[in-house]
Coordinates of C-alpha atoms (C1' of nucleotides) in Angstrom, one line a residue:
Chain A
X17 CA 0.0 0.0 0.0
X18 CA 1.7 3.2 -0.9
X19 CA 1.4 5.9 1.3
X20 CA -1.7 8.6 0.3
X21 CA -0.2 12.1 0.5
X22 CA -1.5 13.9 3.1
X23 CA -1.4 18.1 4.1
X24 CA -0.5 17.9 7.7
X25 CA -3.3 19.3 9.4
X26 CA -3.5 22.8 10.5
X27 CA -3.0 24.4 13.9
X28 CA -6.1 23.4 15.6
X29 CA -7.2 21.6 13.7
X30 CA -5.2 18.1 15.1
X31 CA -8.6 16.5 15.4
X32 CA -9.1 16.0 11.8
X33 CA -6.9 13.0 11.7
X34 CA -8.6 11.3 14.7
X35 CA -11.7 11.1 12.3
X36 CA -9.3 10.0 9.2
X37 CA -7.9 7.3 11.4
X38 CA -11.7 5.6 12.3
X39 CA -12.6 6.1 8.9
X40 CA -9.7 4.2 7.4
X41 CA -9.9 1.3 10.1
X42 CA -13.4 0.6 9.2
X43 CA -13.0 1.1 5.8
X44 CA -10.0 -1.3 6.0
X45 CA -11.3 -4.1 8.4
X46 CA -14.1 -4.5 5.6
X47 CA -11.3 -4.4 2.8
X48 CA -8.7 -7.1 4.7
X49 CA -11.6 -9.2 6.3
X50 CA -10.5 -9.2 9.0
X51 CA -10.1 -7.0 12.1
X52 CA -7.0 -9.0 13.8
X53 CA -5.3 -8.3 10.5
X54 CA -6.2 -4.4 10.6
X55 CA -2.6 -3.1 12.0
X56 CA -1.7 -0.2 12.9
X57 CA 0.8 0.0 10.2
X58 CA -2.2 -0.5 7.7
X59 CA -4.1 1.9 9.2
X60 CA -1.3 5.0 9.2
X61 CA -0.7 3.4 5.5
X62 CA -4.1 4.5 4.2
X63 CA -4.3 7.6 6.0
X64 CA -0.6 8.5 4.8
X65 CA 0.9 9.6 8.5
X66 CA 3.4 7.2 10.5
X67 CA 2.3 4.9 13.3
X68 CA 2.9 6.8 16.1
X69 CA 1.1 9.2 15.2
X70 CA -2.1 7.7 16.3
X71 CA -1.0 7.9 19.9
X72 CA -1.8 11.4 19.9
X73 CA -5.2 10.6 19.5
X74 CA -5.8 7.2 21.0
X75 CA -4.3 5.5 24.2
X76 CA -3.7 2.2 22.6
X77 CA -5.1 0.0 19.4
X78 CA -7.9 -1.1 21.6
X79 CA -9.4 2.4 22.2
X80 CA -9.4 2.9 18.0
X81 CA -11.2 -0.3 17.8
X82 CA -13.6 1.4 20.3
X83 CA -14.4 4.4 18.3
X84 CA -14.6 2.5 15.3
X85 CA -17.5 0.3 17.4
X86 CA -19.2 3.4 18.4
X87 CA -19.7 4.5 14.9
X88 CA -20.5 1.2 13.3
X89 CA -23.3 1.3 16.3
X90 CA -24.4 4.5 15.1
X91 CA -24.6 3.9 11.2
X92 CA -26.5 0.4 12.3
X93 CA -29.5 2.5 14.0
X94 CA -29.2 4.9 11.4
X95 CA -30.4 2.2 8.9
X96 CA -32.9 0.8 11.0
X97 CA -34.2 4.0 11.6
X98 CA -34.8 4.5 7.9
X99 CA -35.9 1.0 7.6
X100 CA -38.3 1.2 10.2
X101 CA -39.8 4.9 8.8
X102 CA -40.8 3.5 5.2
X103 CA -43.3 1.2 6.9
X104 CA -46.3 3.6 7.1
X105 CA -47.9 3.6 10.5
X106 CA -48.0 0.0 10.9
X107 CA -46.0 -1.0 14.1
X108 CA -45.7 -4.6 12.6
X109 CA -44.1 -3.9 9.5
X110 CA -42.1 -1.7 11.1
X111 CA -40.6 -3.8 13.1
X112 CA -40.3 -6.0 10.5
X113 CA -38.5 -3.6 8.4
X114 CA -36.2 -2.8 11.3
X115 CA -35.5 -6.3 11.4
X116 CA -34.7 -7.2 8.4
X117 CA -32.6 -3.5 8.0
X118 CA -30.4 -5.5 10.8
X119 CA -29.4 -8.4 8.9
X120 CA -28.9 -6.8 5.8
X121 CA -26.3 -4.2 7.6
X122 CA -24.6 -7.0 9.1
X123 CA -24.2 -9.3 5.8
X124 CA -23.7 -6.0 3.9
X125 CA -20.3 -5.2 6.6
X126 CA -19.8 -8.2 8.0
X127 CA -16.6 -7.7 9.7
X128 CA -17.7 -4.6 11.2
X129 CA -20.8 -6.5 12.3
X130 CA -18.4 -9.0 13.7
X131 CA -16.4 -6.3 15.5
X132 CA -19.2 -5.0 17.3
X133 CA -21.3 -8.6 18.2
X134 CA -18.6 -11.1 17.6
X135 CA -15.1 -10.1 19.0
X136 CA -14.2 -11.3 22.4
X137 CA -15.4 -9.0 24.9
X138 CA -12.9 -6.0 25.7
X139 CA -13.3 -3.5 27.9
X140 CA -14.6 0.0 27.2
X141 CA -12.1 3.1 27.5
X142 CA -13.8 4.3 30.7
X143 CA -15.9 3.7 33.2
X144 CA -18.8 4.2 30.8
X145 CA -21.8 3.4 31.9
X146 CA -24.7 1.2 30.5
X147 CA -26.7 4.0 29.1
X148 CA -23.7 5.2 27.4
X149 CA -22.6 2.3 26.0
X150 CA -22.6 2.8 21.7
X151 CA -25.2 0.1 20.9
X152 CA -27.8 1.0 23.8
X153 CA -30.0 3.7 21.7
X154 CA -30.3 1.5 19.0
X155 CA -31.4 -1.3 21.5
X156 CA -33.5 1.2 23.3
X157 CA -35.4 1.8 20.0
X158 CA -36.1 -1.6 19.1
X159 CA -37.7 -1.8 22.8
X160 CA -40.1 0.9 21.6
X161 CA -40.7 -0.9 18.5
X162 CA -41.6 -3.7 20.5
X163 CA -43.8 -1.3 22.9
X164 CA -45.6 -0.1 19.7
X165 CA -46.8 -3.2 18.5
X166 CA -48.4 -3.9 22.0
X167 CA -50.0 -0.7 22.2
X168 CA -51.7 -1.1 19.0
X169 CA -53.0 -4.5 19.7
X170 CA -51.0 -6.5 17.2
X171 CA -49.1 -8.4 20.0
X172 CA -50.3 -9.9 23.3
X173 CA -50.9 -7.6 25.9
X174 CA -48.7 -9.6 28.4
X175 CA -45.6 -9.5 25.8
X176 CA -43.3 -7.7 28.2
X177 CA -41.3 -4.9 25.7
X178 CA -37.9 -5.8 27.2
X179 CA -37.6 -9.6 26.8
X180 CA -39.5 -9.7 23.4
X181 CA -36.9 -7.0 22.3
X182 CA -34.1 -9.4 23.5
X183 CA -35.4 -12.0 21.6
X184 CA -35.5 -10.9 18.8
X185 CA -32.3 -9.1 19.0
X186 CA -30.9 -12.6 19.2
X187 CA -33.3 -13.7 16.6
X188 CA -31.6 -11.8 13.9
X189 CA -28.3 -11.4 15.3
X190 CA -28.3 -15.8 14.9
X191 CA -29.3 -15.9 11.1
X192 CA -26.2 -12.8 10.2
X193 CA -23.7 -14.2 12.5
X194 CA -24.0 -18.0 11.4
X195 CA -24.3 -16.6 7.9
X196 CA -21.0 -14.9 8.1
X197 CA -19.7 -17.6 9.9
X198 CA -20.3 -20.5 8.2
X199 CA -20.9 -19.1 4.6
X200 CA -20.4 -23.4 3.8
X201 CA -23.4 -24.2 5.4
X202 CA -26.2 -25.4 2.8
X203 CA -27.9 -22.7 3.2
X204 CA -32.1 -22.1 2.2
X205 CA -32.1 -18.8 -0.2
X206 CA -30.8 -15.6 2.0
X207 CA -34.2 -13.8 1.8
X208 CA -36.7 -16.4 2.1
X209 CA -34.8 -17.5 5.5
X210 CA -34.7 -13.9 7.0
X211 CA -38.2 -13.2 6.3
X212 CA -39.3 -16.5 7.5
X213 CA -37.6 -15.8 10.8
X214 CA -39.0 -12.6 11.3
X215 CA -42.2 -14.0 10.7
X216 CA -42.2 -16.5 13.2
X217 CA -40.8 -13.7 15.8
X218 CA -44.1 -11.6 15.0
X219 CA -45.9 -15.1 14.7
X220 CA -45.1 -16.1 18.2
X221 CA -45.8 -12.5 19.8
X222 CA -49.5 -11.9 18.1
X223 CA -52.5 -12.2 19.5
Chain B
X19 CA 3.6 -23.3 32.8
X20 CA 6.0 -26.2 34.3
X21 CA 6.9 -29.0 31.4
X22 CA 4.6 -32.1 32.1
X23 CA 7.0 -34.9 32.6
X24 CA 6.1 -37.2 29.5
X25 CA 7.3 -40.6 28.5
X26 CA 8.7 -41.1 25.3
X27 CA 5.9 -43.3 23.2
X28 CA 6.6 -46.9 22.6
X29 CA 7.0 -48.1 18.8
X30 CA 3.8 -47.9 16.9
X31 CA 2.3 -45.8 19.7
X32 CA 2.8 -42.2 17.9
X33 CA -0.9 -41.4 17.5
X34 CA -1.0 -41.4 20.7
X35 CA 0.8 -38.0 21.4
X36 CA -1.7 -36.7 18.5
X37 CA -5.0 -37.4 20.9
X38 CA -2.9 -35.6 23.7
X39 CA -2.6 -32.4 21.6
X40 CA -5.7 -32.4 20.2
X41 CA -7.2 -33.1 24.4
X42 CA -5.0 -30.0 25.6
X43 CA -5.6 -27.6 22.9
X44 CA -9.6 -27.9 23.4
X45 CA -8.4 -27.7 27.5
X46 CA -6.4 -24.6 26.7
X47 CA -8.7 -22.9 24.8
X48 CA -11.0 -22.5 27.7
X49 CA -8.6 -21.9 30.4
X50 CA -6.6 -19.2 28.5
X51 CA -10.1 -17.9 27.3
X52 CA -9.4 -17.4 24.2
X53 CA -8.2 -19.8 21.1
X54 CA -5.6 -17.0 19.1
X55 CA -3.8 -17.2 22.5
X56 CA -3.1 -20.4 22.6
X57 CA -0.1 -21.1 20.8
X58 CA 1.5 -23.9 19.9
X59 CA 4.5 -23.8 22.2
X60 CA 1.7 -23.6 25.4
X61 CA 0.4 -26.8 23.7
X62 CA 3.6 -28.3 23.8
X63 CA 4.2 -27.4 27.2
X64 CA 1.2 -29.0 28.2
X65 CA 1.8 -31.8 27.2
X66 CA 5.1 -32.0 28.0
X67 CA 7.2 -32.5 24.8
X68 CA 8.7 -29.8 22.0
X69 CA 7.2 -27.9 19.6
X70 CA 8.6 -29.3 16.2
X71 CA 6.2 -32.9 17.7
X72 CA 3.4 -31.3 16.6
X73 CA 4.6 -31.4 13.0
X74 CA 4.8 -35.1 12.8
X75 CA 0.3 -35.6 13.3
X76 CA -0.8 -31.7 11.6
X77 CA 0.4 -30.4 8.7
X78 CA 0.2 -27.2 10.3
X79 CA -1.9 -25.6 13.1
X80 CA -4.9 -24.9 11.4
X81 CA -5.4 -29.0 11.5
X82 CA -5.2 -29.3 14.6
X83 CA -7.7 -26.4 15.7
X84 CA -9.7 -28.3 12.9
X85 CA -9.3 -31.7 14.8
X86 CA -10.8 -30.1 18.1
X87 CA -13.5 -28.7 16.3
X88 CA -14.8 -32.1 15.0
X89 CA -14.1 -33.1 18.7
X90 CA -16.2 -30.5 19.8
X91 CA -19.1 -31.0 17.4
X92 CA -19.2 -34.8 18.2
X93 CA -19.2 -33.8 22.1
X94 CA -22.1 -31.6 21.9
X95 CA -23.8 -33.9 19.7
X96 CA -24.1 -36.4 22.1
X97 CA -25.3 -33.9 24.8
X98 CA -27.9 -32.6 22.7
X99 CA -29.0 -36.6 21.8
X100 CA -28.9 -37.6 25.8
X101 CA -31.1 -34.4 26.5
X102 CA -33.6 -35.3 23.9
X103 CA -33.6 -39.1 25.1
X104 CA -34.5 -38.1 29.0
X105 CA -38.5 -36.6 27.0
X106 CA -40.0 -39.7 27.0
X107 CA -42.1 -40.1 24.0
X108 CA -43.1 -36.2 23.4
X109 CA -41.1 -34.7 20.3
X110 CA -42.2 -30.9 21.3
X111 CA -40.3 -31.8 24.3
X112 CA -37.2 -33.5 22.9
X113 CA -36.8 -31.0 20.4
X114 CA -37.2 -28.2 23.3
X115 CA -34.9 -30.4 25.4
X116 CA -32.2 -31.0 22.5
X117 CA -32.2 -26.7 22.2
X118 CA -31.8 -25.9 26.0
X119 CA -29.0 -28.5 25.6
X120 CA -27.4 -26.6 23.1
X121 CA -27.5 -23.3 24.5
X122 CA -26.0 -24.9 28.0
X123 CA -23.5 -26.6 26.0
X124 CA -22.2 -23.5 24.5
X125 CA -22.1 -21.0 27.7
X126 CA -20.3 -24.0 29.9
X127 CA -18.0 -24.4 27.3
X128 CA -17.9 -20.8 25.9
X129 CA -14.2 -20.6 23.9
X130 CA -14.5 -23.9 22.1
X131 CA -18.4 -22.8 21.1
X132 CA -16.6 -19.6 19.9
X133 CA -14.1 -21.7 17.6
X134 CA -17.0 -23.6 16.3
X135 CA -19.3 -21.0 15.3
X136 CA -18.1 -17.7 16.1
X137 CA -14.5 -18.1 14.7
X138 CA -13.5 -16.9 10.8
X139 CA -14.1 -19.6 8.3
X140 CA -11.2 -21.3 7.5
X141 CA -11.2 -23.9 4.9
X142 CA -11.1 -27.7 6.3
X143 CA -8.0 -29.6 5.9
X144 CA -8.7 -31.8 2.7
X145 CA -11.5 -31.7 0.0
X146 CA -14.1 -32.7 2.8
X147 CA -17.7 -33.2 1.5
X148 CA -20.4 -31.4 3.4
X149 CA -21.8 -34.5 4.4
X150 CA -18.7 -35.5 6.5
X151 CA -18.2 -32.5 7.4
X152 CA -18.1 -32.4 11.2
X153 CA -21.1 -30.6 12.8
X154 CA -23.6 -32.1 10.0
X155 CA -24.5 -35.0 11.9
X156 CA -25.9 -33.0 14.7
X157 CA -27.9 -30.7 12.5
X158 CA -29.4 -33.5 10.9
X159 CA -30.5 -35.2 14.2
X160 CA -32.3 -31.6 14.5
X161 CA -33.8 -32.1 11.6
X162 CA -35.2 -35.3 12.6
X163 CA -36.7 -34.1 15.6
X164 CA -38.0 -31.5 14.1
X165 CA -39.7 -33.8 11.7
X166 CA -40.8 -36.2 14.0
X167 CA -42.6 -32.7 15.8
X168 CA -44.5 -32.7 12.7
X169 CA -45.3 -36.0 12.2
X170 CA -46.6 -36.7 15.5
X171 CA -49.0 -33.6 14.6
X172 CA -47.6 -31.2 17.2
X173 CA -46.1 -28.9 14.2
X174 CA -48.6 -27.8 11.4
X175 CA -48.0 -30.1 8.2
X176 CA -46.9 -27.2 6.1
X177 CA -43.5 -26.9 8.2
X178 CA -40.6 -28.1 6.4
X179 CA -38.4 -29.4 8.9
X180 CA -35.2 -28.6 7.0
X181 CA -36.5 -24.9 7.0
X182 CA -37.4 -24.6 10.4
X183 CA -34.2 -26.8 11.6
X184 CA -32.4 -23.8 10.2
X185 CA -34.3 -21.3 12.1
X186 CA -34.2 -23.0 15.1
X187 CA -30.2 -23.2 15.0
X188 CA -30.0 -19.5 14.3
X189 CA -32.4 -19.4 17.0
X190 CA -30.4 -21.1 19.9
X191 CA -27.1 -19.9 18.8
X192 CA -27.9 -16.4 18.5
X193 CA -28.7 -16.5 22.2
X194 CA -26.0 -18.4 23.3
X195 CA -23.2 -16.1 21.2
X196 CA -25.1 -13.0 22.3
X197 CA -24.8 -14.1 25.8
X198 CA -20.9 -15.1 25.3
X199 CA -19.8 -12.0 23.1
X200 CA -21.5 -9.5 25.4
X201 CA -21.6 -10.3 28.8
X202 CA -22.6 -6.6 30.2
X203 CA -25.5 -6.5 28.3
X204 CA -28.1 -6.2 30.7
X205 CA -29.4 -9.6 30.1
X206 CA -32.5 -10.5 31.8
X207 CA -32.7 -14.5 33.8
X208 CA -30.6 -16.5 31.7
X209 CA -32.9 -19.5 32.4
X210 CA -35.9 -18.1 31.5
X211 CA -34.3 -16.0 28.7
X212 CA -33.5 -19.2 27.2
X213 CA -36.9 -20.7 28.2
X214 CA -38.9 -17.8 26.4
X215 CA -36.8 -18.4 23.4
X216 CA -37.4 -22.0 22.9
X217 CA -41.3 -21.1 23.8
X218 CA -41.5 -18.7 21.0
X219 CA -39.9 -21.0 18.4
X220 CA -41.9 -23.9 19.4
X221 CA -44.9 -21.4 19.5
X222 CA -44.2 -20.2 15.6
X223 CA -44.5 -23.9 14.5
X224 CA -47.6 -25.5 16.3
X225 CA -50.7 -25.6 14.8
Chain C
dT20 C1' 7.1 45.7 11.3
dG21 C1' 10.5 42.3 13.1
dT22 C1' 11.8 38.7 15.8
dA23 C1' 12.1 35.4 19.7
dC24 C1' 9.5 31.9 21.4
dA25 C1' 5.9 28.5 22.6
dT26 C1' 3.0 25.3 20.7
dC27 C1' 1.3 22.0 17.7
dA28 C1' 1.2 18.1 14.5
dG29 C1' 3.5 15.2 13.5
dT30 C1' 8.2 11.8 12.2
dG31 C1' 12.3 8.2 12.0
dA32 C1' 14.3 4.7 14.1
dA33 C1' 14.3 1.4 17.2
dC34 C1' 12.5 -1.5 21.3
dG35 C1' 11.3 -6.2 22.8
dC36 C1' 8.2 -9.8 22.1
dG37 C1' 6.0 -14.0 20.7
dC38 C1' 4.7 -16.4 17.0
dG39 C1' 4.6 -20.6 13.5
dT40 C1' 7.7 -23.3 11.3
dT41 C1' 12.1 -25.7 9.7
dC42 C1' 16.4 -28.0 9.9
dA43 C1' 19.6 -31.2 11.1
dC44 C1' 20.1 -34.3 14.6
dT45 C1' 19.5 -38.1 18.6
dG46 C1' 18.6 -42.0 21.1
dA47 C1' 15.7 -45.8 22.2
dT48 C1' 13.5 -49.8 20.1
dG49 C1' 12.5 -53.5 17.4
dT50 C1' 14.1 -56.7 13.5
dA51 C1' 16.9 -59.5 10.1
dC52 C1' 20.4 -62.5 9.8
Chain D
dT19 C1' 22.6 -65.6 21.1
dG20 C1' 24.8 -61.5 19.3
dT21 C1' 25.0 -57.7 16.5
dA22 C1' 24.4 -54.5 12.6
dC23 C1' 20.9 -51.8 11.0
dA24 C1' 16.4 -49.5 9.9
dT25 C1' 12.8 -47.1 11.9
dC26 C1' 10.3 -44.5 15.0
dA27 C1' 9.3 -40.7 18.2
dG28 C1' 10.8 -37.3 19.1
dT29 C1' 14.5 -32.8 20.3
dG30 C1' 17.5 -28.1 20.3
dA31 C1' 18.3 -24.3 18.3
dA32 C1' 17.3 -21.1 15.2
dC33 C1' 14.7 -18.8 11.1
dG34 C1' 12.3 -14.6 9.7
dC35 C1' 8.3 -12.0 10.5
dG36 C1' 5.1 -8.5 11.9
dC37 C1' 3.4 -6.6 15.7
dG38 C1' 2.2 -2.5 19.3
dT39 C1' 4.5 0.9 21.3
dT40 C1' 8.2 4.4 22.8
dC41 C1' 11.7 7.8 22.5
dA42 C1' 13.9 11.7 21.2
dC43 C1' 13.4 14.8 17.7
dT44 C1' 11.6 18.3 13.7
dG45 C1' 9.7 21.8 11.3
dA46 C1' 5.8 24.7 10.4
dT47 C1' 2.7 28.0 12.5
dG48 C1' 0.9 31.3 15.3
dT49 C1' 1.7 34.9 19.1
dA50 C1' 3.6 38.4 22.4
dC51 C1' 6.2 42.2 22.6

DNA sequence: TGTACATCAGTGAACGCGCGTTCACTGATGTAC
DNA sequence: TGTACATCAGTGAACGCGCGTTCACTGATGTAC
């Protein structure tokens, strides 16, 4: 990889190559397929600035990888968002939608999708807590979804919000992480498995 | 890590330091907690003989990680096929049985479940068919007790139990991978997490 | 307007480390004659 | 029964490699006076 050229940044503006840095290691992770093999190296590489030059903006590799998750996080609600707003004013289908936004983010990225529900646990930078966590609005708005669907009457009334939204985040998190995992596998066609795993989520929360 | 003392093999007994590596790799990947970090030198120590001994049963390490893995698979086949046995005559309850079994499988044993299903794909060792392929034999015995769900007439006729095996396995694992990638999520019970999970599956196929 | 100086955004070279793997070798064990 | 020899189950030392990180340094830029 030769080395981009690259204006060193202006006085104040030192910041700008924190955000070049995420960008790049995202960007690359999906390029080398694989976040273990995303080095540091790589990383200045692409960006065209010399490794140490990251300490200035991150403690260690670990913290990178961090703000890397936080974005990935962000982009993932993002879609679901969108997903979920194209569905009218049906709580159902919106649900659905955000669903099915979920998988398709995570076969569509699938090594950022790894970094952020496959990696081995490692700690966050600081004593963040839960609320703060990157991933916990996007949960938080599936719980609503879930909320919706209730309050409309679609779903049983004693389908508590929390643990159906728990379900069926491991509902779709199974089908996109054994699909990247096992790409071998025989699988059934992509989208008839999705949507037949979404529907018998909905199926077993209905009335 | 003190050297195990080892005795030498006796002629004709060489295979038996290969079932030794293969046993302390699979040990070391849960103590160590984590199966990049166990190399082969801590294998070696284990066991109590030098590194260049490995070379003489794997072509390199991949085959033996590959080796555990069938291990693995065949181990949590048979707990899944002793769970199912203690039903009695109900398939709804054998088939839930054979999931919970699954899920417990993976959380006790956590870093081999990750090199199983979590891990990157990496190609087998020779041209190995899918069929003997190691891990197919359980999914077909899910597929059979899936089947046997339907003929019994617990599952509506319509369910194809190949389709629905599928589902089910994204099902249990996306629990069980959730609950070993992300242990701070505020996860409700795990027992009744797991419980509600298998409910809703076996809820989505019954007539 | 000129200039000394502090600050900022980086760099070049090297550090120690652990890894998978290879090479030439050894010493015990069984076997042929 | 003795002995030369082939084979087997390993070993000791080293290989090259890439990694995250650190250290002392640089040169452009803005600022105080």
């Amino acid at each position: 990889m030769t080395p981009a050229a690259r204006a060193r940044a202006r006085r104040g503006e030192g910041e700008r190559l924190r955000e070049e840095l995420v960008d790049a290691t995202e960007q690359l992770i999906e390029e080398l397929g694989d976040a273990d093999a995303v080095s540091i190296r790589a990383i200045c590489d692409a960006v065209g600035v010399s490794p140490p030059s990251v300490y200035l903006h991150f403690a260690d590799k670990d913290q990178l990888l961090f703000a890397v998750c936080a974005r990935v996080f962000s982009r993932l609600d993002d879609v679901m968002n969108r997903a979920a707003a194209t569905a009218g004013d049906d709580p159902v289908e919106a649900l659905r939608r955000r669903g099915q936004a979920y998988v398709r983010y995570g076969l569509e990225h699938p090594e950022n999708y790894r970094l952020l529900f496959m990696a081995k646990p490692s700690g966050p930078p600081e004593h963040l807590d839960q609320v703060h966590m990157p991933g916990s609005v996007a949960f938080v708005h599936l719980q609503e979804a879930v909320q919706a669907c209730v309050d409309c009457g679609a779903f049983r009334p004693d389908v508590d919000a929390y643990m159906a939204a728990v379900a069926i985040w491991t509902g779709v998190h199974g089908v996109t992480s054994l699909l990247i995992s096992i790409p071998d596998f025989p699988w059934p066609e992509r989208d008839a498995l999705v949507a037949n795993i979404c529907a018998n989520q909905v199926r077993a929360l209905s009335v």
